[in-house]
Short mmCIF file of C-alpha atoms in Angstrom, two decimals:
data_model
loop_
_atom_site.label_atom_id
_atom_site.label_comp_id
_atom_site.label_asym_id
_atom_site.label_seq_id
_atom_site.Cartn_x
_atom_site.Cartn_y
_atom_site.Cartn_z
CA MET A 1 3.07 60.04 70.78
CA SER A 2 5.73 57.52 71.65
CA THR A 3 6.45 56.82 75.43
CA THR A 4 9.16 54.24 74.82
CA ALA A 5 12.26 54.82 76.86
CA PHE A 6 15.64 55.27 75.22
CA ASN A 7 18.31 52.56 75.15
CA LYS A 8 19.68 51.84 78.69
CA ASP A 9 23.05 53.37 77.72
CA PHE A 10 21.42 56.75 76.61
CA LEU A 11 23.53 59.62 77.85
CA TRP A 12 21.82 62.41 79.71
CA GLY A 13 23.78 65.53 80.57
CA ASN A 14 25.03 69.04 80.49
CA SER A 15 27.43 70.96 78.16
CA VAL A 16 29.35 74.18 78.88
CA SER A 17 32.59 76.04 77.85
CA SER A 18 35.47 76.89 80.27
CA MET A 19 35.33 80.76 79.90
CA GLN A 20 31.56 80.67 80.69
CA THR A 21 32.12 78.50 83.84
CA GLU A 22 35.56 78.37 85.25
CA GLY A 23 36.71 81.85 86.27
CA ALA A 24 40.06 81.89 87.91
CA TYR A 25 41.39 83.77 84.91
CA ASN A 26 44.82 84.45 86.46
CA GLU A 27 45.06 81.44 88.79
CA GLY A 28 47.00 78.01 88.39
CA GLY A 29 49.39 79.29 85.85
CA LYS A 30 46.72 80.18 83.25
CA GLY A 31 47.72 82.58 80.44
CA PRO A 32 45.36 85.26 79.00
CA SER A 33 42.99 84.35 76.21
CA VAL A 34 41.11 86.71 73.87
CA TYR A 35 38.27 86.83 76.36
CA ASP A 36 40.40 88.69 78.94
CA LEU A 37 40.28 91.75 76.49
CA VAL A 38 36.52 92.00 77.01
CA GLU A 39 35.27 94.83 79.18
CA PRO A 40 32.13 94.65 81.10
CA GLY A 41 29.15 96.52 79.81
CA GLU A 42 25.46 97.44 80.69
CA HIS A 43 24.41 93.79 80.03
CA ARG A 44 27.73 92.10 79.91
CA SER A 45 30.01 90.79 82.55
CA ASP A 46 33.79 90.19 82.31
CA TRP A 47 35.04 86.65 82.32
CA LYS A 48 37.23 86.76 85.34
CA VAL A 49 34.89 84.82 87.74
CA ALA A 50 32.13 83.24 85.51
CA ILE A 51 30.33 80.86 88.10
CA ASP A 52 33.60 80.08 89.74
CA ASP A 53 33.63 76.55 88.69
CA TYR A 54 37.35 76.42 89.00
CA HIS A 55 36.87 76.28 92.83
CA ARG A 56 33.32 75.08 92.98
CA TYR A 57 33.02 72.33 90.56
CA PRO A 58 32.62 69.36 93.15
CA GLU A 59 29.37 71.09 94.31
CA ASP A 60 28.13 71.29 90.65
CA PHE A 61 29.13 67.60 89.94
CA ASP A 62 27.15 66.66 93.11
CA LEU A 63 24.16 68.39 91.60
CA MET A 64 24.61 66.65 88.28
CA LYS A 65 24.85 63.36 89.95
CA ASP A 66 21.76 64.05 91.98
CA LEU A 67 19.98 64.86 88.78
CA GLY A 68 20.97 61.49 87.43
CA MET A 69 23.15 62.78 84.63
CA ASN A 70 25.68 60.48 83.27
CA CYS A 71 27.49 62.58 80.63
CA TYR A 72 29.35 66.02 81.04
CA ARG A 73 30.79 67.88 78.02
CA PHE A 74 33.26 70.42 79.06
CA GLN A 75 36.02 72.43 77.42
CA ILE A 76 39.70 72.43 78.22
CA SER A 77 40.99 75.97 78.32
CA TRP A 78 43.99 76.05 75.95
CA SER A 79 45.68 78.88 77.77
CA ARG A 80 45.25 77.11 81.20
CA VAL A 81 47.29 74.12 80.07
CA GLN A 82 49.59 75.96 77.63
CA PRO A 83 49.66 79.76 78.55
CA ASP A 84 50.89 81.12 75.30
CA GLY A 85 49.32 78.42 73.09
CA GLU A 86 52.81 77.22 71.99
CA GLY A 87 55.90 76.34 73.94
CA ALA A 88 55.79 74.91 77.46
CA PHE A 89 52.72 73.20 78.85
CA ASN A 90 51.52 74.13 82.38
CA PRO A 91 51.62 71.10 84.78
CA GLU A 92 49.25 72.83 87.25
CA GLY A 93 46.59 73.39 84.56
CA ILE A 94 46.95 69.84 83.35
CA GLN A 95 46.72 68.57 87.01
CA PHE A 96 43.58 70.56 87.50
CA TYR A 97 41.82 68.84 84.55
CA HIS A 98 43.00 65.44 85.76
CA GLU A 99 41.34 66.02 89.16
CA PHE A 100 38.27 67.46 87.42
CA ILE A 101 37.90 64.36 85.32
CA ASP A 102 38.46 62.19 88.23
CA GLY A 103 35.74 64.01 89.98
CA LEU A 104 33.35 63.07 87.23
CA LEU A 105 34.32 59.59 86.98
CA ALA A 106 33.91 59.12 90.81
CA ARG A 107 30.24 60.14 90.32
CA GLY A 108 29.55 57.89 87.55
CA ILE A 109 29.61 60.81 84.83
CA THR A 110 31.08 60.21 81.51
CA PRO A 111 33.40 63.04 80.43
CA MET A 112 33.30 64.49 76.86
CA ILE A 113 36.29 66.97 76.09
CA CYS A 114 35.96 69.86 73.73
CA LEU A 115 39.31 71.29 72.73
CA TYR A 116 38.39 74.73 71.54
CA HIS A 117 35.41 76.97 72.26
CA PHE A 118 36.42 80.32 70.80
CA ASP A 119 38.98 81.38 73.43
CA MET A 120 42.19 81.54 71.53
CA PRO A 121 45.34 82.13 73.64
CA LEU A 122 45.92 85.76 73.38
CA ALA A 123 49.57 85.38 72.44
CA LEU A 124 48.48 83.35 69.43
CA ALA A 125 45.96 85.97 68.47
CA GLN A 126 48.46 88.95 68.64
CA LYS A 127 51.29 86.98 67.06
CA TYR A 128 49.56 85.13 64.25
CA GLN A 129 45.86 86.25 63.98
CA GLY A 130 44.69 82.97 65.24
CA PHE A 131 43.47 80.48 62.79
CA MET A 132 44.23 82.70 59.81
CA SER A 133 47.75 81.23 60.13
CA ARG A 134 48.85 77.63 59.49
CA GLU A 135 51.33 78.28 62.52
CA VAL A 136 48.17 78.28 64.77
CA VAL A 137 46.96 75.10 63.00
CA ALA A 138 50.22 73.52 63.91
CA ALA A 139 50.02 74.79 67.38
CA PHE A 140 46.47 73.52 67.89
CA VAL A 141 47.57 69.98 66.68
CA ARG A 142 50.36 69.84 69.22
CA TYR A 143 48.05 71.06 71.86
CA GLY A 144 45.35 68.44 70.93
CA LYS A 145 47.87 65.61 70.88
CA LYS A 146 49.02 66.48 74.31
CA MET A 147 45.59 66.58 75.67
CA ILE A 148 44.87 63.21 74.14
CA ASP A 149 48.07 61.78 75.61
CA GLU A 150 47.14 63.06 78.97
CA PHE A 151 43.42 62.21 79.16
CA GLY A 152 42.79 59.75 76.40
CA ALA A 153 42.59 56.81 78.89
CA LYS A 154 39.84 58.48 80.95
CA VAL A 155 37.76 60.29 78.48
CA PRO A 156 35.71 58.20 75.70
CA TYR A 157 34.32 61.13 73.88
CA TRP A 158 36.05 64.07 72.13
CA LEU A 159 35.17 67.13 70.03
CA THR A 160 37.71 69.26 68.36
CA PHE A 161 35.86 72.63 67.78
CA ASN A 162 32.76 73.82 69.17
CA GLU A 163 30.12 74.54 66.35
CA GLN A 164 32.88 74.26 63.61
CA ASN A 165 30.65 75.54 60.85
CA LEU A 166 30.57 78.96 62.51
CA TYR A 167 34.07 79.38 61.03
CA SER A 168 32.34 79.23 57.67
CA MET A 169 30.08 82.20 58.42
CA PRO A 170 30.39 86.00 58.97
CA GLY A 171 31.87 86.39 62.47
CA ALA A 172 34.47 83.74 61.75
CA ALA A 173 37.35 85.92 62.41
CA LYS A 174 36.43 86.75 65.94
CA ILE A 175 36.01 83.28 67.16
CA ALA A 176 39.14 82.17 65.36
CA GLY A 177 41.17 84.57 67.31
CA ALA A 178 41.82 86.79 64.26
CA LEU A 179 41.15 89.89 66.12
CA ASP A 180 42.36 92.39 63.39
CA THR A 181 40.87 90.38 60.39
CA ALA A 182 37.95 91.48 58.32
CA ASP A 183 35.26 88.96 57.42
CA THR A 184 35.87 88.86 53.77
CA LEU A 185 34.88 85.77 51.83
CA GLU A 186 38.53 84.86 51.34
CA ASN A 187 39.35 85.22 55.01
CA ILE A 188 36.17 83.27 56.04
CA LEU A 189 37.08 80.34 53.70
CA THR A 190 40.77 80.48 54.90
CA ILE A 191 39.84 80.11 58.53
CA SER A 192 37.23 77.49 57.69
CA HIS A 193 39.91 75.40 55.84
CA HIS A 194 42.52 75.90 58.37
CA VAL A 195 40.14 74.85 61.22
CA MET A 196 39.35 71.66 59.21
CA LEU A 197 42.88 70.83 58.77
CA ALA A 198 43.37 71.04 62.47
CA HIS A 199 40.50 68.95 63.16
CA ALA A 200 41.65 66.30 60.74
CA GLN A 201 45.06 66.01 62.25
CA VAL A 202 43.77 65.70 65.84
CA THR A 203 41.11 63.21 64.84
CA ASN A 204 43.59 61.01 63.07
CA TYR A 205 45.97 61.10 65.93
CA LEU A 206 43.22 60.08 68.49
CA HIS A 207 42.20 57.20 66.24
CA GLN A 208 45.82 56.06 65.95
CA THR A 209 46.61 56.20 69.66
CA THR A 210 43.28 55.43 71.42
CA ASN A 211 40.08 53.58 71.23
CA ASP A 212 38.19 56.83 71.94
CA GLN A 213 35.52 58.40 69.75
CA ILE A 214 35.56 61.81 68.33
CA GLY A 215 33.03 63.94 66.28
CA GLY A 216 33.12 67.10 64.26
CA MET A 217 30.43 69.34 65.69
CA LEU A 218 27.93 71.71 63.94
CA ALA A 219 25.84 74.60 65.09
CA TYR A 220 22.57 73.54 63.29
CA THR A 221 19.94 75.98 62.70
CA GLU A 222 17.07 74.44 60.70
CA LEU A 223 16.49 76.73 57.74
CA TYR A 224 13.32 76.99 55.70
CA PRO A 225 12.63 78.87 52.49
CA ALA A 226 10.57 81.93 53.46
CA THR A 227 8.12 81.31 50.53
CA ALA A 228 7.61 78.84 47.79
CA LYS A 229 9.60 80.93 45.52
CA PRO A 230 12.13 78.80 43.68
CA ALA A 231 15.02 81.34 44.54
CA ASP A 232 14.16 80.95 48.29
CA ASN A 233 14.54 77.20 47.99
CA LEU A 234 17.74 77.38 45.82
CA TYR A 235 19.45 79.64 48.26
CA THR A 236 18.28 77.69 51.24
CA GLU A 237 19.84 74.69 49.78
CA GLN A 238 23.11 76.64 49.07
CA ILE A 239 23.20 77.64 52.77
CA ASN A 240 22.81 74.10 53.70
CA GLN A 241 25.60 72.93 51.37
CA PHE A 242 28.11 75.56 52.67
CA TYR A 243 27.27 75.79 56.40
CA ASN A 244 26.20 72.13 56.93
CA TYR A 245 26.81 69.43 54.42
CA ASN A 246 30.26 70.75 53.49
CA LEU A 247 31.66 69.88 56.87
CA LEU A 248 29.47 66.92 57.40
CA ASP A 249 30.73 65.38 54.32
CA ALA A 250 34.13 66.21 55.16
CA PHE A 251 33.72 64.69 58.68
CA THR A 252 32.59 61.46 57.13
CA GLY A 253 35.40 60.95 54.73
CA ARG A 254 33.89 62.44 51.47
CA GLY A 255 35.74 65.62 51.44
CA TYR A 256 34.41 69.04 50.75
CA VAL A 257 31.25 69.41 48.54
CA PRO A 258 32.00 70.58 45.07
CA ALA A 259 30.39 73.88 45.58
CA PHE A 260 32.83 74.85 48.19
CA LEU A 261 35.92 73.93 45.98
CA ASN A 262 34.36 75.67 42.98
CA VAL A 263 34.01 79.00 44.87
CA ILE A 264 37.59 78.83 45.95
CA LYS A 265 38.70 78.04 42.42
CA GLN A 266 36.50 80.65 40.70
CA HIS A 267 37.96 83.33 43.02
CA GLY A 268 41.44 82.27 42.71
CA PHE A 269 41.82 81.81 46.37
CA THR A 270 45.10 79.91 47.28
CA MET A 271 44.34 78.63 50.97
CA ILE A 272 44.19 74.99 49.79
CA LYS A 273 47.69 73.54 49.55
CA ALA A 274 49.06 70.28 48.10
CA GLY A 275 48.08 67.38 50.29
CA ASP A 276 45.20 69.20 52.35
CA LEU A 277 42.26 67.58 50.57
CA ALA A 278 43.88 64.13 50.95
CA LEU A 279 44.55 64.75 54.67
CA ILE A 280 40.87 65.69 55.15
CA LYS A 281 39.61 62.55 53.55
CA GLN A 282 41.79 60.45 55.70
CA GLN A 283 39.90 61.34 58.80
CA HIS A 284 36.44 60.40 59.86
CA SER A 285 34.06 61.16 62.83
CA ASP A 286 32.66 58.32 64.87
CA PHE A 287 29.45 60.26 65.79
CA LEU A 288 27.90 63.42 64.60
CA PRO A 289 27.33 65.98 67.53
CA PHE A 290 25.46 69.21 67.02
CA SER A 291 23.86 72.16 68.89
CA TYR A 292 20.30 73.16 68.16
CA TYR A 293 18.35 76.03 69.63
CA ARG A 294 16.08 77.46 66.81
CA SER A 295 14.94 77.57 63.17
CA THR A 296 14.58 80.52 60.83
CA THR A 297 13.71 81.25 57.24
CA LEU A 298 15.56 82.70 54.28
CA ASN A 299 14.17 85.30 51.84
CA ALA A 300 16.24 85.49 48.58
CA ASP A 301 14.65 88.61 47.11
CA GLN A 302 17.58 90.82 47.65
CA ILE A 303 20.41 88.29 47.17
CA LYS A 304 22.76 89.20 44.40
CA ASP A 305 24.64 85.86 43.98
CA LEU A 306 26.24 83.19 46.01
CA SER A 307 29.13 85.27 47.17
CA ASP A 308 26.85 87.80 48.51
CA LEU A 309 24.90 85.20 50.33
CA LEU A 310 27.95 83.80 52.04
CA GLU A 311 29.34 87.09 53.07
CA ASN A 312 26.08 88.53 54.23
CA SER A 313 23.84 85.59 55.09
CA GLY A 314 22.35 87.05 58.24
CA ALA A 315 20.90 89.89 56.33
CA TYR A 316 18.49 87.49 54.44
CA LEU A 317 17.09 85.64 57.40
CA GLN A 318 13.52 86.63 58.66
CA SER A 319 11.21 85.28 61.32
CA ASN A 320 8.81 82.29 60.78
CA PRO A 321 5.23 83.62 61.37
CA TYR A 322 4.25 80.12 62.45
CA LEU A 323 6.56 79.81 65.48
CA ASP A 324 6.73 81.37 68.96
CA THR A 325 9.78 83.40 69.51
CA THR A 326 11.81 83.91 72.83
CA GLU A 327 12.78 87.27 74.33
CA TRP A 328 16.14 86.88 72.56
CA ASP A 329 14.51 86.57 69.11
CA TRP A 330 15.12 82.83 68.77
CA GLN A 331 12.18 80.79 67.41
CA ILE A 332 11.08 77.72 69.09
CA ASP A 333 10.92 74.68 66.85
CA PRO A 334 11.12 71.12 68.07
CA LEU A 335 9.91 69.65 64.71
CA GLY A 336 12.88 71.41 63.35
CA PHE A 337 15.04 69.45 65.77
CA ARG A 338 13.68 66.11 64.70
CA ASN A 339 14.08 66.86 61.10
CA ILE A 340 17.78 67.73 61.54
CA ILE A 341 18.39 64.42 63.43
CA VAL A 342 16.49 62.47 60.66
CA LYS A 343 18.32 64.25 57.79
CA MET A 344 21.69 63.64 59.35
CA TRP A 345 21.04 59.98 60.11
CA ASN A 346 19.57 59.26 56.63
CA ARG A 347 22.42 60.94 54.81
CA TYR A 348 25.43 59.63 56.90
CA ARG A 349 24.17 56.67 59.01
CA LEU A 350 26.41 57.50 61.91
CA PRO A 351 25.16 57.83 65.53
CA ILE A 352 23.82 61.33 66.09
CA PHE A 353 24.41 63.24 69.26
CA PRO A 354 22.64 66.56 70.16
CA ILE A 355 24.95 67.99 72.64
CA GLU A 356 23.47 71.54 73.12
CA ASN A 357 19.90 72.55 73.37
CA GLY A 358 17.94 74.88 75.69
CA ILE A 359 15.99 78.05 76.16
CA GLY A 360 17.58 81.23 77.49
CA VAL A 361 15.30 83.36 79.71
CA ILE A 362 15.85 86.49 81.92
CA GLU A 363 15.13 85.16 85.46
CA THR A 364 15.52 86.59 88.92
CA TRP A 365 15.41 84.91 92.37
CA ASP A 366 13.63 86.40 95.33
CA GLY A 367 15.92 84.59 97.68
CA HIS A 368 13.29 82.33 99.02
CA ASP A 369 10.96 80.95 96.63
CA GLU A 370 11.51 78.24 93.89
CA ILE A 371 11.76 79.64 90.36
CA GLN A 372 8.57 78.31 88.47
CA ASP A 373 10.15 77.80 85.10
CA ASP A 374 7.42 75.84 83.44
CA TYR A 375 8.36 77.39 80.07
CA ARG A 376 11.81 75.49 80.34
CA ILE A 377 9.99 72.23 81.09
CA VAL A 378 7.77 72.61 78.24
CA TYR A 379 10.75 73.41 75.91
CA HIS A 380 12.77 70.38 76.92
CA ARG A 381 9.82 68.14 77.10
CA GLU A 382 9.05 69.00 73.49
CA HIS A 383 12.60 68.69 72.28
CA ILE A 384 13.08 65.39 73.96
CA GLN A 385 9.97 64.05 72.46
CA ALA A 386 11.28 65.20 69.12
CA ILE A 387 14.36 62.83 69.78
CA LYS A 388 12.01 60.16 70.79
CA ASP A 389 9.92 60.42 67.47
CA ALA A 390 13.16 60.49 65.44
CA VAL A 391 14.28 57.27 67.07
CA CYS A 392 11.04 55.43 67.39
CA ILE A 393 9.27 56.65 64.18
CA ASP A 394 12.13 57.45 61.82
CA GLY A 395 14.73 54.95 62.98
CA ALA A 396 17.51 57.26 63.77
CA ASP A 397 20.32 56.26 66.13
CA VAL A 398 20.79 58.77 68.77
CA ILE A 399 23.49 58.44 71.52
CA GLY A 400 22.11 60.93 74.18
CA TYR A 401 20.81 64.43 74.93
CA LEU A 402 22.81 67.12 76.51
CA GLY A 403 21.34 70.34 77.52
CA TRP A 404 23.20 73.72 77.38
CA GLY A 405 24.40 75.32 80.59
CA LEU A 406 21.96 73.34 82.87
CA ILE A 407 23.61 75.08 85.77
CA ASP A 408 23.23 78.78 84.96
CA ILE A 409 26.48 80.27 83.29
CA LEU A 410 27.29 83.43 81.53
CA SER A 411 25.84 83.56 77.97
CA SER A 412 28.03 83.62 74.98
CA GLN A 413 28.02 87.40 75.13
CA GLY A 414 28.83 87.46 78.83
CA ASP A 415 25.22 88.14 79.86
CA MET A 416 24.25 86.61 83.16
CA ARG A 417 20.61 87.60 82.47
CA LYS A 418 20.28 84.95 79.82
CA ARG A 419 19.82 81.73 81.85
CA TYR A 420 19.58 78.23 80.34
CA GLY A 421 19.83 76.33 83.67
CA VAL A 422 17.63 74.05 85.75
CA VAL A 423 19.77 75.38 88.60
CA TYR A 424 19.95 79.05 89.35
CA VAL A 425 23.25 80.67 90.14
CA ASN A 426 23.00 83.71 92.45
CA ARG A 427 24.95 86.34 90.68
CA THR A 428 24.27 89.19 88.18
CA ASN A 429 26.41 90.83 85.60
CA HIS A 430 28.03 93.07 88.12
CA ASP A 431 27.21 91.71 91.52
CA LEU A 432 28.87 88.37 92.27
CA ARG A 433 26.66 87.89 95.43
CA ASP A 434 27.17 84.41 96.97
CA MET A 435 26.83 82.38 93.75
CA LYS A 436 24.64 79.93 95.67
CA ARG A 437 23.28 77.17 93.53
CA VAL A 438 19.36 76.84 93.67
CA PRO A 439 17.41 74.27 91.88
CA LYS A 440 14.49 75.50 89.85
CA LYS A 441 11.07 73.72 89.26
CA SER A 442 12.62 72.28 86.05
CA TYR A 443 15.34 70.64 88.06
CA HIS A 444 12.95 68.23 89.73
CA TRP A 445 11.05 67.61 86.45
CA LEU A 446 14.27 66.75 84.61
CA LYS A 447 15.41 64.48 87.51
CA LYS A 448 12.28 62.38 86.98
CA VAL A 449 12.60 62.33 83.15
CA ILE A 450 16.27 60.97 83.65
CA ALA A 451 15.34 58.52 86.20
CA SER A 452 12.70 57.02 83.81
CA ASN A 453 15.34 57.21 80.95
CA GLY A 454 12.71 59.44 78.99
CA ALA A 455 9.68 57.39 79.53
CA GLU A 456 8.03 59.68 81.96
CA MET A 457 7.84 63.39 80.82
#
């Protein structure tokens, strides 16, 4: 196995969203987002405090610096800088992010901004049904341009949407702020197209006004045919076309894949307007970022047709008997990680940037002893080795490696039990405690890995 260190400018770091970290939901002039509607449950917190990073980010930045991290991907909360998502911007919110970014730069940590991570300003959700409406596309473009004007001189890396291909899948309406919209095929494709239009316009503006780099991001789950049956292979490729290659082709200036346009035409859908496709072909990503946590398999025995697959894809996925599974039913597959990197590099020849990866585990702290999370060390070691093999054996160009939530944060469902961090945050779903930050065993391991630039694992 390769032990060669990465390039000296390799980026090591951490990725988060604003609602899972910041808290301060009603401070600093912030407006409400759709997450403020969420009520706590048995295994779900509300989002009011999160890990209180709004007040405690200098402490967390110090931990990242001590770890040796040199990159932090965070999200700007749209409703913090523009409370209603349209109209006046909030100077106090913008100043918060200036100070936040300055804190990173002072510690030698490169900032990467994500503009949207599912937290639609509530006013836009209620007034327009989020990205179902072109009004919200225009609002997002105004917001994105303002953020580039404010922070473009300080921030070299940008993302428009977190995991943009999720807007092509069942569940798209919720993350798009379309709270009262059904996940029909027409609505999913409408949302997907509108989000792509927003991405394209912000991308073009960034390239016109800065020397910064921007990437369109995927949530990439490696998908295998469940068997050697030709239908399993066919529909696996169809999923890859619609959920992965459609956007990757668009991000790289090729436009949508033909199958995507054919489905829209065959159903008589009218979401594509004059000039849309030309606009999408005008933009291009500078690098290809993605999240990776798992792989799965597809069994096509019950699939009726392509439309059925696209509307109900989750119903046809099944576990891989050759892989270990986490307690959250996610299968651990570092070879799938390598395979995705190699496929993306070979097809598009743009630098690849895995910016989310990690293992979520239920963990508790006794208040005294260090958490012995050897499973996390194994997980990250195997996935970092997968990147090294993709680089050293397969010849891929990889910018860096960002773990997800390496200081514990609320999960995407608001569950504090599901912890990804190498640093424990002392709170539960319903007891905030003191939120003390406590390094785990994996913290010290990761510090050595970063110090050696991946040579010592």
